[in-house]
PDB file of C-alpha atoms in Angstrom:
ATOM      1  CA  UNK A 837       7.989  15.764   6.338  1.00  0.00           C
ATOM      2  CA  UNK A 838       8.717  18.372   3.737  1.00  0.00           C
ATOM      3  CA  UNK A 839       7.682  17.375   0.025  1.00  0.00           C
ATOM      4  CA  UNK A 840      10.223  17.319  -2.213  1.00  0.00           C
ATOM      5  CA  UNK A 841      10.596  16.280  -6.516  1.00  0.00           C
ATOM      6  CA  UNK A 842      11.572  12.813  -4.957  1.00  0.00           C
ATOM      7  CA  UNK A 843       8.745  11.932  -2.441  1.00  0.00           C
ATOM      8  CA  UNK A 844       6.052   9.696  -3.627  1.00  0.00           C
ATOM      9  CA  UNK A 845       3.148   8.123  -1.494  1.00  0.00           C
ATOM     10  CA  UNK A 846       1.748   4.687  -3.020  1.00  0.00           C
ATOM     11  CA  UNK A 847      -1.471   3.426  -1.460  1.00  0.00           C
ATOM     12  CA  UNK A 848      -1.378  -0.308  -1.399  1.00  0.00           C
ATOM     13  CA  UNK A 849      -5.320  -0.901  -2.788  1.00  0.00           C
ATOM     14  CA  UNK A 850      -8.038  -3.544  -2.971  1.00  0.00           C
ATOM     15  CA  UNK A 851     -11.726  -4.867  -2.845  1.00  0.00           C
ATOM     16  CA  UNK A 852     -13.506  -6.732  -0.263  1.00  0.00           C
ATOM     17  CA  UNK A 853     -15.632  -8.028  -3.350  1.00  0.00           C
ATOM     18  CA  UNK A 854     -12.942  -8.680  -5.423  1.00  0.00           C
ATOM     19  CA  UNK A 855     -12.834 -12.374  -6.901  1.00  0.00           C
ATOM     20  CA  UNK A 856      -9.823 -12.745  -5.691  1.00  0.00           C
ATOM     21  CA  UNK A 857     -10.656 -11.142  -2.118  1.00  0.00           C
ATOM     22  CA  UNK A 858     -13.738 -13.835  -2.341  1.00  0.00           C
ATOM     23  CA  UNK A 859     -11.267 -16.539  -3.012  1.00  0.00           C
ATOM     24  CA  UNK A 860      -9.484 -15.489  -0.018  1.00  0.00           C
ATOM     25  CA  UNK A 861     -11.957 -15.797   2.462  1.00  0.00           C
ATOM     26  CA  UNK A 862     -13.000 -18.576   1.429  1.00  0.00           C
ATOM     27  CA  UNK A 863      -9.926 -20.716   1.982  1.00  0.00           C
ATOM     28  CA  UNK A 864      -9.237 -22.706   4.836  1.00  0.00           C
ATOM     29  CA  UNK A 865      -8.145 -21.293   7.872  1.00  0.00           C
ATOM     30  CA  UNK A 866      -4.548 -23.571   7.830  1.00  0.00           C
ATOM     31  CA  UNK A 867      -4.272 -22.086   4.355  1.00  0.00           C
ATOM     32  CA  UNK A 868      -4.782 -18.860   4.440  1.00  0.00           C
ATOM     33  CA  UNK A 869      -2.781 -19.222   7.668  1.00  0.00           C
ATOM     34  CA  UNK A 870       0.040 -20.256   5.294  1.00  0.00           C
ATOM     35  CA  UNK A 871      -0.470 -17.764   2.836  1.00  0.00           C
ATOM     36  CA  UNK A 872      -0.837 -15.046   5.520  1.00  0.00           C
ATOM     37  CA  UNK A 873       2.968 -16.240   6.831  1.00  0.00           C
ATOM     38  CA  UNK A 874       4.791 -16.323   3.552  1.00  0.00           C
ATOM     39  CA  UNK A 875       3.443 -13.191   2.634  1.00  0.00           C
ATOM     40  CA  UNK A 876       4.143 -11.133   5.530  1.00  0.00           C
ATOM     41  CA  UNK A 877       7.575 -12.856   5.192  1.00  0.00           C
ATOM     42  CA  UNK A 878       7.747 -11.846   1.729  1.00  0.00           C
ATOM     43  CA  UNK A 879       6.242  -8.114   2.587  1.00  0.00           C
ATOM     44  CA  UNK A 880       8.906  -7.641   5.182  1.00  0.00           C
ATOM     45  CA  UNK A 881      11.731  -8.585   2.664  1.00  0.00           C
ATOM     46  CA  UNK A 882      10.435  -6.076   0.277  1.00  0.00           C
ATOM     47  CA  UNK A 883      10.912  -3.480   2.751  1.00  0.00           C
ATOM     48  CA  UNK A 884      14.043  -5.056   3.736  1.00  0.00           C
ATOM     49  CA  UNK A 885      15.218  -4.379   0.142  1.00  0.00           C
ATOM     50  CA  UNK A 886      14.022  -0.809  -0.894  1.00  0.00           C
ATOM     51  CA  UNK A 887      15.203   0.019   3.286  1.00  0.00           C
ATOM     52  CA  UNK A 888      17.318   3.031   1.255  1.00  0.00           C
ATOM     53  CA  UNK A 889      13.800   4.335  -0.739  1.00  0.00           C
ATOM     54  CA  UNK A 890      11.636   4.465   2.352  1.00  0.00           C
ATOM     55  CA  UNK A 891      10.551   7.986   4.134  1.00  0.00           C
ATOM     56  CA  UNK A 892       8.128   6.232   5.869  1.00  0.00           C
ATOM     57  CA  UNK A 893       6.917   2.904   5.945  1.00  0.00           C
ATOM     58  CA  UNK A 894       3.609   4.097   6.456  1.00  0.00           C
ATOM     59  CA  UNK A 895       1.345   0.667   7.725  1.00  0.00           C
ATOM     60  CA  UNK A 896      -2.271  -0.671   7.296  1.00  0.00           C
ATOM     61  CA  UNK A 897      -5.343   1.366   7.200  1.00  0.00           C
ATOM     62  CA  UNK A 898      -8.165   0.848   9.803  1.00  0.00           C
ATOM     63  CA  UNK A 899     -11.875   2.332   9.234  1.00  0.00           C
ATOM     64  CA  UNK A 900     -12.502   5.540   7.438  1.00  0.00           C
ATOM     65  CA  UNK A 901     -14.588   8.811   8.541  1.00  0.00           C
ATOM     66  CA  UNK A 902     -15.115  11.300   5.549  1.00  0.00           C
ATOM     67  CA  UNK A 903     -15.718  15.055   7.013  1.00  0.00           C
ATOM     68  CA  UNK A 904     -17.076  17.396   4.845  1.00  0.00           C
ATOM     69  CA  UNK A 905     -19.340  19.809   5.035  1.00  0.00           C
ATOM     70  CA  UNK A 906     -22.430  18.083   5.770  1.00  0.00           C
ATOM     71  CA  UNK A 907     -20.426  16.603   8.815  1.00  0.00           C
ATOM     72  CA  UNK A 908     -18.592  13.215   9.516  1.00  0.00           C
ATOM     73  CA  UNK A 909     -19.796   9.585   7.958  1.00  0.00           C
ATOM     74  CA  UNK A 910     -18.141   6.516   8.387  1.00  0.00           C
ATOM     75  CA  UNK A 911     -17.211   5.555   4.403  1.00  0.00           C
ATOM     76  CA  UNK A 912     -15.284   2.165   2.634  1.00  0.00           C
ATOM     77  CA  UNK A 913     -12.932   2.860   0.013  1.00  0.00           C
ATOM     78  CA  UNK A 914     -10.497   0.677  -1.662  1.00  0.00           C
ATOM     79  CA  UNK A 915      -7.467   2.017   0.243  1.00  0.00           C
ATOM     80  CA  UNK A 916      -5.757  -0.821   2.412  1.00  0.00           C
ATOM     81  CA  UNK A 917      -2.288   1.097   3.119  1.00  0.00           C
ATOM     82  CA  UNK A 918       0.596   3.222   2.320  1.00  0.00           C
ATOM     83  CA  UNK A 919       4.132   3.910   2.354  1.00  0.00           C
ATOM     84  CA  UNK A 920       6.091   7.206   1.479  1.00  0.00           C
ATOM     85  CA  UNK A 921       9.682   6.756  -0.190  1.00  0.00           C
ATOM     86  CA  UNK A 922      11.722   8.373  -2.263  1.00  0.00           C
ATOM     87  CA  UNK A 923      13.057   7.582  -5.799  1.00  0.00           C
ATOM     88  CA  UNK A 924      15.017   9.263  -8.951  1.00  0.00           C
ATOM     89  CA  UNK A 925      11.636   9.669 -10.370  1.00  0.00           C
ATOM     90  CA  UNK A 926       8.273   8.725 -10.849  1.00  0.00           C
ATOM     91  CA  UNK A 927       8.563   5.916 -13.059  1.00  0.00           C
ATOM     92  CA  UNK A 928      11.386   4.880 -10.921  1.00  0.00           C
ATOM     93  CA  UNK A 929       8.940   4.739  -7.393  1.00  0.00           C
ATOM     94  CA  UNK A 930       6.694   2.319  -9.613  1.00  0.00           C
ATOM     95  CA  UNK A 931       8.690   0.247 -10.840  1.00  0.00           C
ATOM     96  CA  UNK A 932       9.819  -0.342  -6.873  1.00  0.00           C
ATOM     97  CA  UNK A 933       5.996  -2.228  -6.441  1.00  0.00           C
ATOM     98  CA  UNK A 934       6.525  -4.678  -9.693  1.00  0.00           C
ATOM     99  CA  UNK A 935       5.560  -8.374  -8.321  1.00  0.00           C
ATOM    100  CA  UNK A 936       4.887  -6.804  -4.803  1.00  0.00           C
ATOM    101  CA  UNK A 937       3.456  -9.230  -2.489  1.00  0.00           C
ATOM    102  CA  UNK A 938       0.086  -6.820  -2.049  1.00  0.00           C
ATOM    103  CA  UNK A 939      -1.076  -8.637  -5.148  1.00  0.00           C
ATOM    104  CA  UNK A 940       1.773 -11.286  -5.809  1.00  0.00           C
ATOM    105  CA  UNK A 941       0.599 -13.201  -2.825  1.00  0.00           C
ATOM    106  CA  UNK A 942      -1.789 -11.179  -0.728  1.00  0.00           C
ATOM    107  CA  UNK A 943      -5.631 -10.309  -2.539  1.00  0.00           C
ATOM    108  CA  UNK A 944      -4.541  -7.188  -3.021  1.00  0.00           C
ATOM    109  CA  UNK A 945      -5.071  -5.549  -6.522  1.00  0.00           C
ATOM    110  CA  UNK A 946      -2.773  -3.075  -7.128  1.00  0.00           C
ATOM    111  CA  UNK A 947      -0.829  -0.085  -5.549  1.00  0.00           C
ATOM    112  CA  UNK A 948      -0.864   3.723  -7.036  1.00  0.00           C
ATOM    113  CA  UNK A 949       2.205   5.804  -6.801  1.00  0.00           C
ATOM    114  CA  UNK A 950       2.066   8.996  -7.020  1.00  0.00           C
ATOM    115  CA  UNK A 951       4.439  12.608  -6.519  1.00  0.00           C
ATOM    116  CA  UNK A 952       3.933  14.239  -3.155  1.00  0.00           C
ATOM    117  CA  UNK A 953       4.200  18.020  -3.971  1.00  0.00           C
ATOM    118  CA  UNK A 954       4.863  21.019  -2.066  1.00  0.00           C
ATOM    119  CA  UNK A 955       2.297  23.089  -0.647  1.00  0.00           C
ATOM    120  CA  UNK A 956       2.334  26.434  -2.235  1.00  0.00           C
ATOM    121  CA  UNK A 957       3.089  29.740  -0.661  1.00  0.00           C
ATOM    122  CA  UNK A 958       0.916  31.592   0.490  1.00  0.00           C
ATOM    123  CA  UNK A 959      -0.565  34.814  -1.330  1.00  0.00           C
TER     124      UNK A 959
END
């Protein structure tokens, strides 16, 4: 993929302390069930709608290793997934997440959009 003025990658975020992450979990498993069904439903019809804006549609996140220079560690961050897309610009890309089901439905609590930019030349 090639970064261009029009590429943005939002990272769908959240807490597994968060109140409403708390509130989650501790719902019945029927419920949540529920929840878990209508949201995914709802999920799939937002990507259904911005089909046209999406580069990627990116996915869930699993565990996370952070390498540096002291070596590799297993970390937790707040990062739950991601999608890359394109839009006119970057209030444009935001305004594409408004009353997304990430934190409309799900215990999500927010996404961050942001430009991908091009890697500069070299020397």
């Amino acid at each position: 993929m090639t970064a261009t003025p029009d590429t943005f990658l939002a990272v769908f975020l959240g807490s597994k302390t968060s109140g409403r992450m708390l509130a989650w979990m501790a719902m019945p498993e029927a419920e949540q069930k529920d929840v878990m069904q209508k949201g995914l439903a709802a999920w799939h019809g937002w990507m259904n709608k911005h089909k046209d804006a999406l580069v990627f549609a990116g996915g869930p996140l699993g565990k996370t290793k952070r390498i540096s220079a002291s070596g590799i560690a297993d970390i937790s961050n707040a990062m739950g997934g991601f999608v890359v897309l394109k839009a006119d610009s970057h209030e444009a890309a935001a305004k594409l997440f408004e009353n997304h089901p990430h934190f409309a439905i799900f215990p999500g609590e927010g996404v961050e959009v942001m430009p991908v930019l091009p890697i500069p030349p070299a020397g």
